[in-house]
CSV table of C-alpha atoms in Angstrom, one decimal:
chain,number,residue,atom,x,y,z
Y,194,MET,CA,4.4,-15.5,-38.5
Y,195,THR,CA,7.8,-16.1,-37.1
Y,196,ARG,CA,10.7,-16.4,-39.5
Y,197,ILE,CA,14.4,-16.8,-38.8
Y,198,ASP,CA,17.7,-16.3,-41.2
Y,199,ILE,CA,20.9,-17.8,-40.3
Y,200,TRP,CA,24.3,-16.6,-40.9
Y,201,GLY,CA,26.8,-19.2,-40.5
Y,202,PRO,CA,27.0,-22.9,-39.8
Y,203,GLU,CA,24.3,-24.6,-37.9
Y,204,THR,CA,26.8,-26.6,-36.0
Y,205,ALA,CA,28.3,-23.7,-34.3
Y,206,GLU,CA,28.9,-23.9,-30.6
Y,207,LYS,CA,28.2,-20.2,-30.2
Y,208,VAL,CA,25.2,-18.3,-31.4
Y,209,PHE,CA,24.2,-14.7,-31.5
Y,210,ILE,CA,20.4,-14.4,-31.7
Y,211,MET,CA,19.4,-10.7,-33.0
Y,212,ILE,CA,15.9,-9.3,-32.8
Y,213,HIS,CA,15.2,-6.2,-35.2
Y,214,GLY,CA,13.4,-2.9,-34.1
Y,215,GLY,CA,11.0,-0.6,-35.9
Y,216,TYR,CA,8.5,0.1,-33.3
Y,217,TRP,CA,6.8,-3.2,-33.6
Y,218,LEU,CA,5.4,-1.8,-36.9
Y,219,ILE,CA,8.3,-1.6,-39.4
Y,220,GLY,CA,11.7,-3.0,-40.0
Y,221,ASN,CA,12.5,-6.7,-40.7
Y,222,ARG,CA,15.1,-9.3,-39.7
Y,223,LYS,CA,17.2,-8.4,-42.8
Y,224,LYS,CA,17.8,-4.8,-41.6
Y,225,CYS,CA,19.6,-5.5,-38.4
Y,226,LEU,CA,22.7,-7.2,-39.7
Y,227,ALA,CA,25.2,-5.0,-38.5
Y,228,VAL,CA,26.0,-7.4,-35.8
Y,229,VAL,CA,27.0,-10.3,-38.3
Y,230,HIS,CA,30.7,-9.3,-39.1
Y,231,VAL,CA,31.5,-8.7,-35.5
Y,232,ALA,CA,29.7,-12.0,-34.1
Y,233,GLN,CA,31.3,-14.1,-37.0
Y,234,LYS,CA,34.8,-12.7,-36.3
Y,235,LEU,CA,34.4,-14.4,-32.9
Y,236,GLY,CA,33.1,-17.7,-34.1
Y,237,TYR,CA,29.4,-16.9,-33.6
Y,238,THR,CA,26.5,-18.0,-36.1
Y,239,VAL,CA,24.1,-15.2,-36.1
Y,240,VAL,CA,20.2,-15.7,-36.1
Y,241,SER,CA,18.1,-12.8,-37.1
Y,242,VAL,CA,14.4,-13.3,-35.8
Y,243,GLY,CA,11.5,-11.7,-37.7
Y,244,TYR,CA,8.0,-11.5,-36.3
Y,245,ASP,CA,4.6,-10.1,-37.5
Y,246,TYR,CA,3.8,-6.4,-36.8
Y,247,ALA,CA,1.5,-5.4,-34.1
Y,248,ASN,CA,-1.7,-3.5,-34.9
Y,249,LYS,CA,-5.5,-3.4,-33.7
Y,250,ASP,CA,-5.9,-7.0,-34.9
Y,251,HIS,CA,-2.8,-8.5,-33.8
Y,252,VAL,CA,-1.9,-6.9,-30.3
Y,253,LEU,CA,1.5,-6.4,-29.1
Y,254,SER,CA,1.3,-9.3,-26.7
Y,255,LYS,CA,1.0,-11.6,-29.6
Y,256,THR,CA,3.9,-10.0,-31.3
Y,257,ILE,CA,5.9,-10.7,-28.3
Y,258,VAL,CA,5.0,-14.4,-28.2
Y,259,GLU,CA,5.9,-14.6,-31.8
Y,260,ALA,CA,9.3,-13.2,-31.3
Y,261,LEU,CA,10.0,-15.6,-28.3
Y,262,GLU,CA,8.8,-18.4,-30.4
Y,263,GLY,CA,11.5,-17.5,-32.9
Y,264,VAL,CA,14.1,-17.6,-30.2
Y,265,GLN,CA,12.8,-20.8,-28.9
Y,266,PHE,CA,13.0,-22.4,-32.4
Y,267,ALA,CA,16.6,-21.4,-32.8
Y,268,LEU,CA,17.4,-22.9,-29.2
Y,269,LYS,CA,16.0,-26.1,-30.3
Y,270,LYS,CA,17.7,-25.8,-33.8
Y,271,PHE,CA,21.2,-25.2,-32.4
Y,272,LYS,CA,21.6,-28.3,-30.3
Y,273,ASN,CA,25.5,-28.1,-30.3
Y,274,ALA,CA,25.5,-24.5,-29.0
Y,275,LYS,CA,27.0,-24.1,-25.7
Y,276,LYS,CA,26.9,-20.4,-25.5
Y,277,ILE,CA,23.9,-18.5,-26.8
Y,278,VAL,CA,23.9,-14.5,-26.5
Y,279,ILE,CA,20.3,-12.8,-27.2
Y,280,GLY,CA,20.4,-9.1,-28.5
Y,281,GLY,CA,18.1,-6.6,-30.2
Y,282,HIS,CA,18.1,-2.9,-31.1
Y,283,SER,CA,15.4,-0.4,-30.3
Y,284,VAL,CA,12.2,-2.4,-29.7
Y,285,GLY,CA,14.2,-5.3,-30.5
Y,286,ALA,CA,15.9,-4.7,-27.3
Y,287,HIS,CA,12.5,-4.6,-25.7
Y,288,LEU,CA,11.8,-8.2,-27.2
Y,289,ALA,CA,15.2,-9.4,-26.2
Y,290,PHE,CA,14.6,-8.4,-22.6
Y,291,GLN,CA,11.3,-10.4,-22.8
Y,292,ALA,CA,13.3,-13.4,-24.2
Y,293,VAL,CA,15.9,-13.6,-21.6
Y,294,THR,CA,13.6,-13.0,-18.7
Y,295,ARG,CA,11.0,-15.5,-19.9
Y,296,ILE,CA,13.0,-18.3,-21.4
Y,297,HIS,CA,15.1,-20.4,-19.1
Y,298,ASP,CA,17.9,-22.1,-21.0
Y,299,PRO,CA,21.1,-22.6,-19.2
Y,300,ARG,CA,23.0,-21.9,-22.5
Y,301,ILE,CA,21.9,-18.3,-22.7
Y,302,SER,CA,25.2,-16.7,-21.6
Y,303,GLY,CA,24.5,-12.9,-22.3
Y,304,ALA,CA,22.2,-10.1,-23.5
Y,305,TYR,CA,23.1,-7.1,-25.8
Y,306,LEU,CA,20.4,-4.3,-25.5
Y,307,SER,CA,21.1,-1.6,-27.8
Y,308,ALA,CA,19.1,1.7,-27.7
Y,309,GLY,CA,16.2,0.0,-26.0
Y,310,ILE,CA,12.5,1.0,-25.3
Y,311,TYR,CA,11.5,-0.7,-22.2
Y,312,LYS,CA,8.5,1.1,-20.5
Y,313,ILE,CA,5.7,1.7,-23.1
Y,314,GLN,CA,2.9,3.1,-20.8
Y,315,GLU,CA,3.1,6.6,-22.4
Y,316,LEU,CA,2.8,5.3,-25.9
Y,317,THR,CA,-0.9,4.8,-25.5
Y,318,SER,CA,-1.7,8.4,-26.3
Y,319,THR,CA,0.6,8.7,-29.2
Y,320,THR,CA,0.3,8.0,-33.0
Y,321,TYR,CA,2.5,4.8,-32.5
Y,322,GLY,CA,0.2,3.6,-29.6
Y,323,HIS,CA,-2.8,4.2,-31.8
Y,324,ASP,CA,-1.3,2.2,-34.7
Y,325,LEU,CA,-0.4,-0.6,-32.4
Y,326,GLY,CA,-3.9,-0.7,-30.9
Y,327,LEU,CA,-2.2,-0.2,-27.6
Y,328,THR,CA,-4.5,-0.1,-24.5
Y,329,SER,CA,-3.5,0.9,-21.1
Y,330,GLU,CA,-3.7,-2.7,-19.9
Y,331,GLU,CA,-1.8,-3.9,-23.0
Y,332,ALA,CA,1.0,-1.6,-22.4
Y,333,GLU,CA,1.3,-2.3,-18.7
Y,334,THR,CA,1.3,-6.1,-19.6
Y,335,CYS,CA,3.9,-5.6,-22.4
Y,336,SER,CA,6.3,-3.2,-20.4
Y,337,CYS,CA,9.6,-4.5,-19.2
Y,338,ASP,CA,9.7,-5.4,-15.4
Y,339,TYR,CA,13.3,-4.5,-14.3
Y,340,GLU,CA,12.8,-6.6,-11.3
Y,341,LEU,CA,12.9,-9.9,-13.7
Y,342,MET,CA,16.5,-8.8,-14.9
Y,343,LYS,CA,17.9,-8.8,-11.4
Y,344,HIS,CA,17.5,-12.6,-11.5
Y,345,VAL,CA,19.7,-13.3,-14.5
Y,346,ARG,CA,23.1,-14.3,-13.9
Y,347,PHE,CA,24.7,-13.9,-17.2
Y,348,PRO,CA,26.3,-10.5,-18.3
Y,349,VAL,CA,24.1,-7.8,-19.8
Y,350,LEU,CA,25.4,-5.0,-22.1
Y,351,ILE,CA,23.2,-2.0,-22.2
Y,352,ALA,CA,24.2,0.4,-25.2
Y,353,CYS,CA,22.9,3.9,-25.0
Y,354,CYS,CA,23.2,6.9,-27.3
Y,355,ARG,CA,23.4,10.4,-26.0
Y,356,ARG,CA,21.7,11.7,-29.0
Y,357,GLU,CA,18.3,10.1,-28.2
Y,358,SER,CA,14.9,11.4,-27.3
Y,359,PRO,CA,15.2,12.3,-23.4
Y,360,LYS,CA,12.7,9.9,-22.3
Y,361,LEU,CA,14.3,7.0,-24.0
Y,362,TYR,CA,17.7,8.1,-22.6
Y,363,GLN,CA,16.3,8.3,-19.2
Y,364,GLN,CA,14.8,4.7,-19.5
Y,365,ASN,CA,18.2,3.4,-20.2
Y,366,GLN,CA,19.8,4.9,-17.5
Y,367,ASP,CA,17.3,4.0,-15.1
Y,368,PHE,CA,17.3,0.5,-16.4
Y,369,SER,CA,21.0,0.2,-16.1
Y,370,SER,CA,21.0,1.5,-12.6
Y,371,GLN,CA,18.8,-1.5,-11.5
Y,372,VAL,CA,20.7,-4.2,-13.0
Y,373,ALA,CA,23.7,-5.2,-10.9
Y,374,ASN,CA,25.5,-7.2,-13.5
Y,375,ALA,CA,24.9,-4.8,-16.5
Y,376,GLN,CA,27.5,-3.0,-18.2
Y,377,TYR,CA,26.4,0.4,-19.5
Y,378,LYS,CA,28.0,2.2,-22.4
Y,379,GLU,CA,27.0,5.7,-23.4
Y,380,TYR,CA,28.0,6.9,-26.8
Y,381,GLU,CA,28.1,11.0,-26.9
Y,382,ASN,CA,28.2,11.2,-30.7
Y,383,GLU,CA,25.7,8.4,-31.7
Y,384,ASP,CA,22.0,8.7,-32.2
Y,385,HIS,CA,19.2,6.0,-32.2
Y,386,PHE,CA,20.2,4.6,-35.6
Y,387,THR,CA,24.0,5.2,-36.0
Y,388,ILE,CA,24.4,3.2,-32.7
Y,389,LEU,CA,23.5,0.3,-34.8
Y,390,THR,CA,25.4,1.3,-38.1
Y,391,GLU,CA,28.6,1.9,-36.1
Y,392,LEU,CA,29.0,-1.9,-35.5
Y,393,THR,CA,30.1,-2.3,-39.1
Y,394,LYS,CA,33.1,0.0,-38.5
Y,395,GLU,CA,36.1,-1.7,-37.0
Y,396,GLU,CA,37.5,1.5,-35.8
Y,397,SER,CA,34.4,2.5,-33.8
Y,398,ILE,CA,34.2,2.4,-30.0
Y,399,VAL,CA,30.6,1.0,-30.4
Y,400,TYR,CA,32.2,-2.0,-32.6
Y,401,ALA,CA,35.0,-2.5,-29.8
Y,402,ASP,CA,32.7,-2.5,-27.0
Y,403,PHE,CA,30.2,-5.1,-28.7
Y,404,PHE,CA,33.3,-7.2,-29.8
Y,405,ASN,CA,35.0,-7.0,-26.4
Y,406,PHE,CA,31.4,-8.0,-24.6
Y,407,LEU,CA,31.0,-11.0,-26.9
Y,408,TYR,CA,34.7,-11.9,-26.6
Y,409,SER,CA,34.3,-12.0,-22.7
Y,410,ILE,CA,31.5,-14.6,-22.9
């Protein structure tokens, strides 16, 4: 089931839609709110999207559909919005990627993808893959197709942490190299989780880059 929380006025002209991470298995829409302070400072209302976890009886492709339904619900709800930015952290970045490449709304003005997981074929043989009920076919279908991002005309900020698992770090580098309109920011001293929590600190470079990105839109 899709649920959303709203932080700010529903009459806002600028909206930031955030999708939480948690390997599609844990986490919730109330634990990715580090973006709220930054976004509201720039006049954005923040929408946090929740979705049902994936498992053997609720395959990942269904979870993706639910997340996209949450985004579409927000798009319809905020009729006055002129600019909408969609973001996510970890697998939330994966879901945000799916949203901005599948939903065609001229008001979508940017994408913020933090410590993302985009290619998931290798997860099929892992504990995560087992818990997700992830088959090879499902992994192929649900992985992000970088070619689709080449067609978006709005700015994309890809935030990557250096203290990341090597394969995820490489994914973010590969992804950023294939998207001409992407800004790539790498943070030497951050890991998969602090790259999100640093958004609560105004003195942080992660905060500054996110602030400047939203400001530029």
